[in-house]
mmCIF file of C-alpha atoms in Angstrom:
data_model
loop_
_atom_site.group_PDB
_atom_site.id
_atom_site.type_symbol
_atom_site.label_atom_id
_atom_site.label_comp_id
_atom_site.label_asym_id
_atom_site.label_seq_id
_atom_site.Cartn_x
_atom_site.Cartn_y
_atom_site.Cartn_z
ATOM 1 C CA UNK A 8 -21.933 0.571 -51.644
ATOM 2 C CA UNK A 9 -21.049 -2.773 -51.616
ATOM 3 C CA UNK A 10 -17.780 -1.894 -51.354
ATOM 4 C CA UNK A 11 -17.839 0.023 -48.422
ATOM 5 C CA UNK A 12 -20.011 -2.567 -46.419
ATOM 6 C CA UNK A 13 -17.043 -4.692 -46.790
ATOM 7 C CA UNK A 14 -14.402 -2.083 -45.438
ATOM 8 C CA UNK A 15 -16.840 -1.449 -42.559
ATOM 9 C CA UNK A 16 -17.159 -5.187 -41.738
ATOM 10 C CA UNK A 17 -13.503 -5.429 -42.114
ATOM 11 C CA UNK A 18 -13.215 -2.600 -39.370
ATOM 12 C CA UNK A 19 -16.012 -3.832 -36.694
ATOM 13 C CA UNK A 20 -13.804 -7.684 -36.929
ATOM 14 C CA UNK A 21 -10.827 -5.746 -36.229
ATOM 15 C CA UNK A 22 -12.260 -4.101 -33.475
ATOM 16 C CA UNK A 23 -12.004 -6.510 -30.521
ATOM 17 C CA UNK A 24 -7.999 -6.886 -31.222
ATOM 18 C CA UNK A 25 -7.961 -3.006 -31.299
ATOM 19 C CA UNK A 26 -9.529 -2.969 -27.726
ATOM 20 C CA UNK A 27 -7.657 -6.248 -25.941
ATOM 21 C CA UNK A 28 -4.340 -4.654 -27.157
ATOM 22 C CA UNK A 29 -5.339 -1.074 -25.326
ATOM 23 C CA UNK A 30 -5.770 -3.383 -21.980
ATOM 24 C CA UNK A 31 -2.756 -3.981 -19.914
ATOM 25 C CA UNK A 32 -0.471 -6.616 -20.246
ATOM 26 C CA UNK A 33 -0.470 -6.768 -16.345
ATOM 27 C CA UNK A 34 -2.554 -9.199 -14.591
ATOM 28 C CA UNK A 35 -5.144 -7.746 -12.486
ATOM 29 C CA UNK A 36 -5.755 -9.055 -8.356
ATOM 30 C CA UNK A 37 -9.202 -9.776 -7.695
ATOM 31 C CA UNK A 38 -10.485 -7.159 -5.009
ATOM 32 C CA UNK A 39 -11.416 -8.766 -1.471
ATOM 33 C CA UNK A 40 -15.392 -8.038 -1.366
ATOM 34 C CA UNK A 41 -16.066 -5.868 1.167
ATOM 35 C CA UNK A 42 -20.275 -4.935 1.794
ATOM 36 C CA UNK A 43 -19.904 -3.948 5.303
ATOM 37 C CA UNK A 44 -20.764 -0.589 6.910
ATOM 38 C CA UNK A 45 -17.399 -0.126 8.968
ATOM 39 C CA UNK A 46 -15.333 -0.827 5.297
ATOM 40 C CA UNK A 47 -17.094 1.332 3.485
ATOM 41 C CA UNK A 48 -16.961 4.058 5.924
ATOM 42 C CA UNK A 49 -13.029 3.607 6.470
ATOM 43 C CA UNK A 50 -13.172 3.582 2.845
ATOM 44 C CA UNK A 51 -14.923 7.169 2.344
ATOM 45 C CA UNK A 52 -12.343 8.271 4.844
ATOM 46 C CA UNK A 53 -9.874 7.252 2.545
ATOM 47 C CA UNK A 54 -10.724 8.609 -0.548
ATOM 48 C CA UNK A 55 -11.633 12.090 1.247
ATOM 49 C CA UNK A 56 -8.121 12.104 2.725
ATOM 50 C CA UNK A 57 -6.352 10.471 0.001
ATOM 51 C CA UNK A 58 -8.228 11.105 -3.261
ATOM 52 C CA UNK A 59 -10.309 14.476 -3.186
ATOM 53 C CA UNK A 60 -7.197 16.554 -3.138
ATOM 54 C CA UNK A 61 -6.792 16.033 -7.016
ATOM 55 C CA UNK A 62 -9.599 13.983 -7.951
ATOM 56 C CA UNK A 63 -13.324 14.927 -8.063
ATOM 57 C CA UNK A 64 -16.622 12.934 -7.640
ATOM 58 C CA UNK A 65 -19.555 15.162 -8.661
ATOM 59 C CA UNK A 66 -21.742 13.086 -8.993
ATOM 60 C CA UNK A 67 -22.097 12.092 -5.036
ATOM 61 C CA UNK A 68 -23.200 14.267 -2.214
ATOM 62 C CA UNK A 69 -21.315 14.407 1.219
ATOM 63 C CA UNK A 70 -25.093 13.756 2.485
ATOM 64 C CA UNK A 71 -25.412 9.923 0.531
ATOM 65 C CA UNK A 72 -22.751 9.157 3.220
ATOM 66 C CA UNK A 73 -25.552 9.165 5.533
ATOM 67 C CA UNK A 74 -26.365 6.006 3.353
ATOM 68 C CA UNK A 75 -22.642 4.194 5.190
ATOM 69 C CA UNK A 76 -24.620 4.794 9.098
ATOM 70 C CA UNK A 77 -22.382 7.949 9.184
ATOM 71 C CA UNK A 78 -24.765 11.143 10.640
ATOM 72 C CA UNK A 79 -24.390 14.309 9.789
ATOM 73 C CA UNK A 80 -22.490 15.504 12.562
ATOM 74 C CA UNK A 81 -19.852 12.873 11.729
ATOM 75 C CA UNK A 82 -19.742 13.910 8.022
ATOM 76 C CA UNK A 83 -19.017 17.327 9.354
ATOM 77 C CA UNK A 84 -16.313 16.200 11.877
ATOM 78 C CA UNK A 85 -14.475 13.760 10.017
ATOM 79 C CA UNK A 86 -14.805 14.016 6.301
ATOM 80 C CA UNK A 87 -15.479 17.888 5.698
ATOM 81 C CA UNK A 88 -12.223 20.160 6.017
ATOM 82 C CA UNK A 89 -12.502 23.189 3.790
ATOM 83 C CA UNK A 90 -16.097 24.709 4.507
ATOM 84 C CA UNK A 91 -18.170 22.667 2.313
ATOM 85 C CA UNK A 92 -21.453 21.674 3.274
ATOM 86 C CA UNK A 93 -22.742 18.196 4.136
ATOM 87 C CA UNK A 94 -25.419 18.559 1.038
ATOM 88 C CA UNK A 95 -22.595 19.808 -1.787
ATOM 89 C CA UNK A 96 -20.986 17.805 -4.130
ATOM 90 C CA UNK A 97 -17.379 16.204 -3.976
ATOM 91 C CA UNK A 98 -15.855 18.625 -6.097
ATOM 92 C CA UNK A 99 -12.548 19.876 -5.624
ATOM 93 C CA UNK A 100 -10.737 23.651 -6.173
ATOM 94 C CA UNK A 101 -8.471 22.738 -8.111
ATOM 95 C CA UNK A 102 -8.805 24.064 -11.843
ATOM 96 C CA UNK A 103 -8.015 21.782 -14.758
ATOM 97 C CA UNK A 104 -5.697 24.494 -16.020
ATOM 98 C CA UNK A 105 -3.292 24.128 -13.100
ATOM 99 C CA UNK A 106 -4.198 20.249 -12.723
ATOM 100 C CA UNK A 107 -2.936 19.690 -16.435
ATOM 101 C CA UNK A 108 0.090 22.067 -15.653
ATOM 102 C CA UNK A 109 1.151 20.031 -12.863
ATOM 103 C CA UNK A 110 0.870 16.425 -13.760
ATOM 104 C CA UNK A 111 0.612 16.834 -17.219
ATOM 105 C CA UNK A 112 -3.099 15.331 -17.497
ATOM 106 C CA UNK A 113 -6.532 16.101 -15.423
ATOM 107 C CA UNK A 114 -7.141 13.994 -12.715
ATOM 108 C CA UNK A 115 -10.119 12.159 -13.975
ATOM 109 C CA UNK A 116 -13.882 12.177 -11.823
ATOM 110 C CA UNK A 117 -13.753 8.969 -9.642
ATOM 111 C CA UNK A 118 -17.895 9.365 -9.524
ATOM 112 C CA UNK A 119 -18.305 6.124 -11.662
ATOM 113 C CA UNK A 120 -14.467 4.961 -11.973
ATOM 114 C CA UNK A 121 -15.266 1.430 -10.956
ATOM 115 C CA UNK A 122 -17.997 0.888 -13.729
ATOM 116 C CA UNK A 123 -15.327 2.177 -16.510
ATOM 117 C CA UNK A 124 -12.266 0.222 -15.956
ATOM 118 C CA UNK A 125 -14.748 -2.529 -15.846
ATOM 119 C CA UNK A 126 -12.890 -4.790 -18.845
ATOM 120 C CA UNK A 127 -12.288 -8.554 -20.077
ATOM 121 C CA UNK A 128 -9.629 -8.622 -17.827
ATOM 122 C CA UNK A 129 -11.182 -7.952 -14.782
ATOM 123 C CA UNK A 130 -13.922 -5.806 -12.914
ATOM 124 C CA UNK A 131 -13.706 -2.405 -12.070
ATOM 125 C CA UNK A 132 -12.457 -2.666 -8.801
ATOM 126 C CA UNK A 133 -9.976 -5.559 -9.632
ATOM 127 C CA UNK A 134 -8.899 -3.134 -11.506
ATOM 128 C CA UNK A 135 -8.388 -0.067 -9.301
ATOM 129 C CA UNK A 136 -6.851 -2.904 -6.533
ATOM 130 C CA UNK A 137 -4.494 -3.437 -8.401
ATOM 131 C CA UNK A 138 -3.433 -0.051 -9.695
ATOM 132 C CA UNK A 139 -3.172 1.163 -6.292
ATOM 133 C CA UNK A 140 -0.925 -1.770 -4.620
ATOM 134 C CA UNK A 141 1.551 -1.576 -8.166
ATOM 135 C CA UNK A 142 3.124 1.751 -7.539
ATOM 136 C CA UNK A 143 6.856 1.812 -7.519
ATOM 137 C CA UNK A 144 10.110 4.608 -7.193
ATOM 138 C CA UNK A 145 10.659 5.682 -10.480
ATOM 139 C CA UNK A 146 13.123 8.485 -11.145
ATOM 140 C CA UNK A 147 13.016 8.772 -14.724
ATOM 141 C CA UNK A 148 9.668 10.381 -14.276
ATOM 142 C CA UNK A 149 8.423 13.450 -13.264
ATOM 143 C CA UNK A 150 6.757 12.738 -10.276
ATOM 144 C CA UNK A 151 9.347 10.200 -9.242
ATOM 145 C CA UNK A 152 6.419 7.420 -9.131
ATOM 146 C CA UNK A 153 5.773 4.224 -11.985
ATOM 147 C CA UNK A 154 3.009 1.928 -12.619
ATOM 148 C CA UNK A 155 3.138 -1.421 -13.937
ATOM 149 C CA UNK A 156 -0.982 -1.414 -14.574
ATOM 150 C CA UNK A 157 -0.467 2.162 -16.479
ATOM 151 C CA UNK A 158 3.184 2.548 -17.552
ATOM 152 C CA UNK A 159 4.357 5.797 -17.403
ATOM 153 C CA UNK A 160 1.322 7.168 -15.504
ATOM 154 C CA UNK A 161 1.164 10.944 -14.828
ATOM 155 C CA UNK A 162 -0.266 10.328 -10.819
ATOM 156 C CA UNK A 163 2.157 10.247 -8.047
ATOM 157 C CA UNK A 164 2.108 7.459 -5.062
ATOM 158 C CA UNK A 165 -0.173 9.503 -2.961
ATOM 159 C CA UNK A 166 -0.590 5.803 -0.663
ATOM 160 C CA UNK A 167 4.012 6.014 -0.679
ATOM 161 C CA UNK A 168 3.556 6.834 3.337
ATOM 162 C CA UNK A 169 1.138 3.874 3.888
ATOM 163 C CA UNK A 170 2.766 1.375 1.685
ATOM 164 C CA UNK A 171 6.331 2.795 1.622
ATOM 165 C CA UNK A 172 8.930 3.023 -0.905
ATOM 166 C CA UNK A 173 9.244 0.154 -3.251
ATOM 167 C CA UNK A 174 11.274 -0.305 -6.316
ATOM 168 C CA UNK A 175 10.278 -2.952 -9.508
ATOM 169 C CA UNK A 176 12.590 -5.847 -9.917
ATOM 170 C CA UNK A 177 13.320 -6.343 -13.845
ATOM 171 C CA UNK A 178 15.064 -9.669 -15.255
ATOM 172 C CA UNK A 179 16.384 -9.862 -18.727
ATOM 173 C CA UNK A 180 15.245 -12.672 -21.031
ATOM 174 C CA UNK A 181 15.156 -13.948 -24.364
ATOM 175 C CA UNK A 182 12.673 -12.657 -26.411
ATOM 176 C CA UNK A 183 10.476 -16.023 -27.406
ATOM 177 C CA UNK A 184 8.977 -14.132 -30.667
ATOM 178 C CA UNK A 185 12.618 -12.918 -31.894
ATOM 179 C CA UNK A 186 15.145 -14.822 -31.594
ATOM 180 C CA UNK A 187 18.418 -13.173 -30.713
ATOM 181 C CA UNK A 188 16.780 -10.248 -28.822
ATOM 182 C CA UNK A 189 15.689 -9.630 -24.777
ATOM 183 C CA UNK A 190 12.640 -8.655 -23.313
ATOM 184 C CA UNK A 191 12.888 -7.407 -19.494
ATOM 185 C CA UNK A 192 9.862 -9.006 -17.057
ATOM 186 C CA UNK A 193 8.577 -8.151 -13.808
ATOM 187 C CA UNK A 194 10.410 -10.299 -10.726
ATOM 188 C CA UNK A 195 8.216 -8.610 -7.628
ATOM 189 C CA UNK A 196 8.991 -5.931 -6.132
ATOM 190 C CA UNK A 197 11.634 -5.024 -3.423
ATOM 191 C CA UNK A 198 10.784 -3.066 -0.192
ATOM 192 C CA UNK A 199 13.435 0.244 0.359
ATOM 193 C CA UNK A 200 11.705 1.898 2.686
ATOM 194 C CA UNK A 201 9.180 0.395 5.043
ATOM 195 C CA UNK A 202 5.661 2.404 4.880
ATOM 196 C CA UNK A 203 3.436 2.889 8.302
ATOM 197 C CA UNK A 204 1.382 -0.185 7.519
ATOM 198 C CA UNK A 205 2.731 -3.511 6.608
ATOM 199 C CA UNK A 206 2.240 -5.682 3.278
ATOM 200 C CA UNK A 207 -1.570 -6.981 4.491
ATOM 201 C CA UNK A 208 -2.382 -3.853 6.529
ATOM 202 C CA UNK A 209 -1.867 -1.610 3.182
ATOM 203 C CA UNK A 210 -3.946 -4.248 1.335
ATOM 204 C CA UNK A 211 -6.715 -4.412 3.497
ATOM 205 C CA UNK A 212 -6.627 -0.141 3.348
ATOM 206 C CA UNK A 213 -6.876 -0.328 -0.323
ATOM 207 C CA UNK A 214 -9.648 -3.180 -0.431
ATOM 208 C CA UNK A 215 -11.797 -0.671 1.552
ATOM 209 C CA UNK A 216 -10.946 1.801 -0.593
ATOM 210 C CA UNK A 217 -11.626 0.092 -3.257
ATOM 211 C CA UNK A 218 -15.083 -1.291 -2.075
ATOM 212 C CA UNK A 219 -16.205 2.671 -1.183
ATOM 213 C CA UNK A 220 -15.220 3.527 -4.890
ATOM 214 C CA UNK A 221 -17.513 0.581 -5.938
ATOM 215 C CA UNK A 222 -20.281 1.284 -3.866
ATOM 216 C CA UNK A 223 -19.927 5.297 -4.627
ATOM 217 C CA UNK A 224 -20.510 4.352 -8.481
ATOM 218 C CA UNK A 225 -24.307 3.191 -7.635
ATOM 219 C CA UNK A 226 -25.210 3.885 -3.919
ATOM 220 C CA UNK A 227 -28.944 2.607 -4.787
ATOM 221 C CA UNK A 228 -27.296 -1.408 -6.296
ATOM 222 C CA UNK A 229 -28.373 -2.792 -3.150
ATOM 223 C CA UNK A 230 -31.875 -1.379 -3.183
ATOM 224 C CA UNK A 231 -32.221 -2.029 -6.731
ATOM 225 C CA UNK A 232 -31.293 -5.794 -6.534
ATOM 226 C CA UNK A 233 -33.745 -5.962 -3.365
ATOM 227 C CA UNK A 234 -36.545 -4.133 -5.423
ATOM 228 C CA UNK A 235 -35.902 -6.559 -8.423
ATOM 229 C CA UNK A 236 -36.297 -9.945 -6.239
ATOM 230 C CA UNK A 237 -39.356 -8.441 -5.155
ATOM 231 C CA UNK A 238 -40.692 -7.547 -8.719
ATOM 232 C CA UNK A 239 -39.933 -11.056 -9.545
ATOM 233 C CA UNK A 240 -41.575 -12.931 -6.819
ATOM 234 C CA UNK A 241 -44.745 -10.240 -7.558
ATOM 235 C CA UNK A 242 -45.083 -11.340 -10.804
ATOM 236 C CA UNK A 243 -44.564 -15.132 -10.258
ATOM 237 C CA UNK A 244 -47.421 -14.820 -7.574
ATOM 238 C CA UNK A 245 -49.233 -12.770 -10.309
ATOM 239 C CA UNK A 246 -48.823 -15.376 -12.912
ATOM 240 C CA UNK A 247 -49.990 -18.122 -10.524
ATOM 241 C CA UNK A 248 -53.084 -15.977 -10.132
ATOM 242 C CA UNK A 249 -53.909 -15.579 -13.531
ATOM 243 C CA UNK A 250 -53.133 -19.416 -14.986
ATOM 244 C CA UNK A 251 -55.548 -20.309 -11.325
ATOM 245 C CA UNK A 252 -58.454 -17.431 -12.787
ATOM 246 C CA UNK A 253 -58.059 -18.798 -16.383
ATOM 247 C CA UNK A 254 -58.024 -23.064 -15.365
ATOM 248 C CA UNK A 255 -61.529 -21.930 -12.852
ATOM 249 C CA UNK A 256 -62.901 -19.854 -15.851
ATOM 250 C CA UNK A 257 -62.606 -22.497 -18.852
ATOM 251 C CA UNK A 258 -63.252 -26.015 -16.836
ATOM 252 C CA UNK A 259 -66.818 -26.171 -17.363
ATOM 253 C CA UNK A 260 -66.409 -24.206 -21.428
ATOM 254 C CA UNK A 261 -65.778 -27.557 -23.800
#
């Protein structure tokens, strides 16, 4: 018994180095904040046109958009294509079957994305940012597409007409931990084709994006952090009430 306390001990210390060496090496951009109703609609917009072709969300209703200022008849309109209702989920047709036999992996559910990738190395949607602005021309792989956030990722570049086509510059160094070898590092990137939106255009698309993603993951945050001030100033008041009752009660006791 004693024994295998220490192996187990030995295990949970080893833990943290096993997680911080899953995270990638690449630094992650800090995501522009964006709260506001006309960046968080451009980003639903987004995602419907850009992300719910592979990816699901099922755990958010086209209806919680009404949530952004968007109406019904605007959910309809702009953000419904394929004769879903405004009350279903964002699910997609796709089956995992043909999903797995097409880029090798299922698209995971983007419903609480942001909160996952949430690591030491940066928030959620740093993370995400970043992923979606580090897509480069690959054509070792199969889709033709590379990521320096995931290496070798299975998703295409489905941004490549906003951003354009980009390729990753690579310099050759000396390896610092063994001698005599080279390591190759990032140098930037280097614009081939021009996309339809330039450098800060594309980055401003993702940030809303990105912020839509972030706010899909708890549409209620707001409310909640509104409802917890509250609760807090109730039971402050409360508190002054009671220490008031008890000083009136036990002045005259001695």
């Amino acid at each position: 018994m004693k024994l295998f306390s220490k192996k187990l001990l030995a295990v949970l210390a080893l833990l943290p180095g096993f997680v911080f060496a899953n995270e990638g090496a690449f630094p992650l951009d800090r995501a522009p904040e964006r709260t506001d109703m006309a960046s968080l609609q451009n980003g639903a917009k987004l995602f419907v046109n850009y992300c719910l072709n592979c990816h699901s969300a099922s755990a958010m209703r086209y209806n919680r958009l009404r949530d952004l200022g968007l109406s019904e008849d605007q959910i309809k309109n702009n953000l419904l294509f394929s004769g879903e209702k405004v009350g279903d989920m964002m699910t997609i047709a796709m089956r995992p079957a043909d999903a797995k036999a097409w880029f090798g992996a299922v698209p995971p559910d983007l419903s609480v994305i942001t909160r996952a990738r949430a690591s030491s190395a940066g928030s959620g949607p740093d993370y995400i940012y970043t992923y979606l602005r580090t897509f480069y021309k690959d054509d070792t792989r199969p889709t033709g597409w590379n990521n320096m956030v995931v290496p070798n990722v299975a998703m295409p570049h489905v941004l490549w007409q906003l951003q354009g086509v980009r390729t990753a510059k690579m310099v050759e160094e000396p390896d610092p931990h063994e001698p005599g070898k080279t390591v190759h590092r990032f140098a930037g990137f280097e614009q081939v084709t021009p996309g339809k939106l330039s450098e800060q255009e594309f980055d401003s698309q993702v940030a809303d994006l990105v912020a839509y993603m972030d706010w899909m993951a708890e549409p209620a945050r707001d409310f909640r952090k509104r409802l917890g001030a509250i609760v807090v100033i109730f039971l402050a008041f409360f508190a002054f009430l009671a220490w008031s009752l008890n000083a009136s009660y036990w002045k005259d006791v001695k």
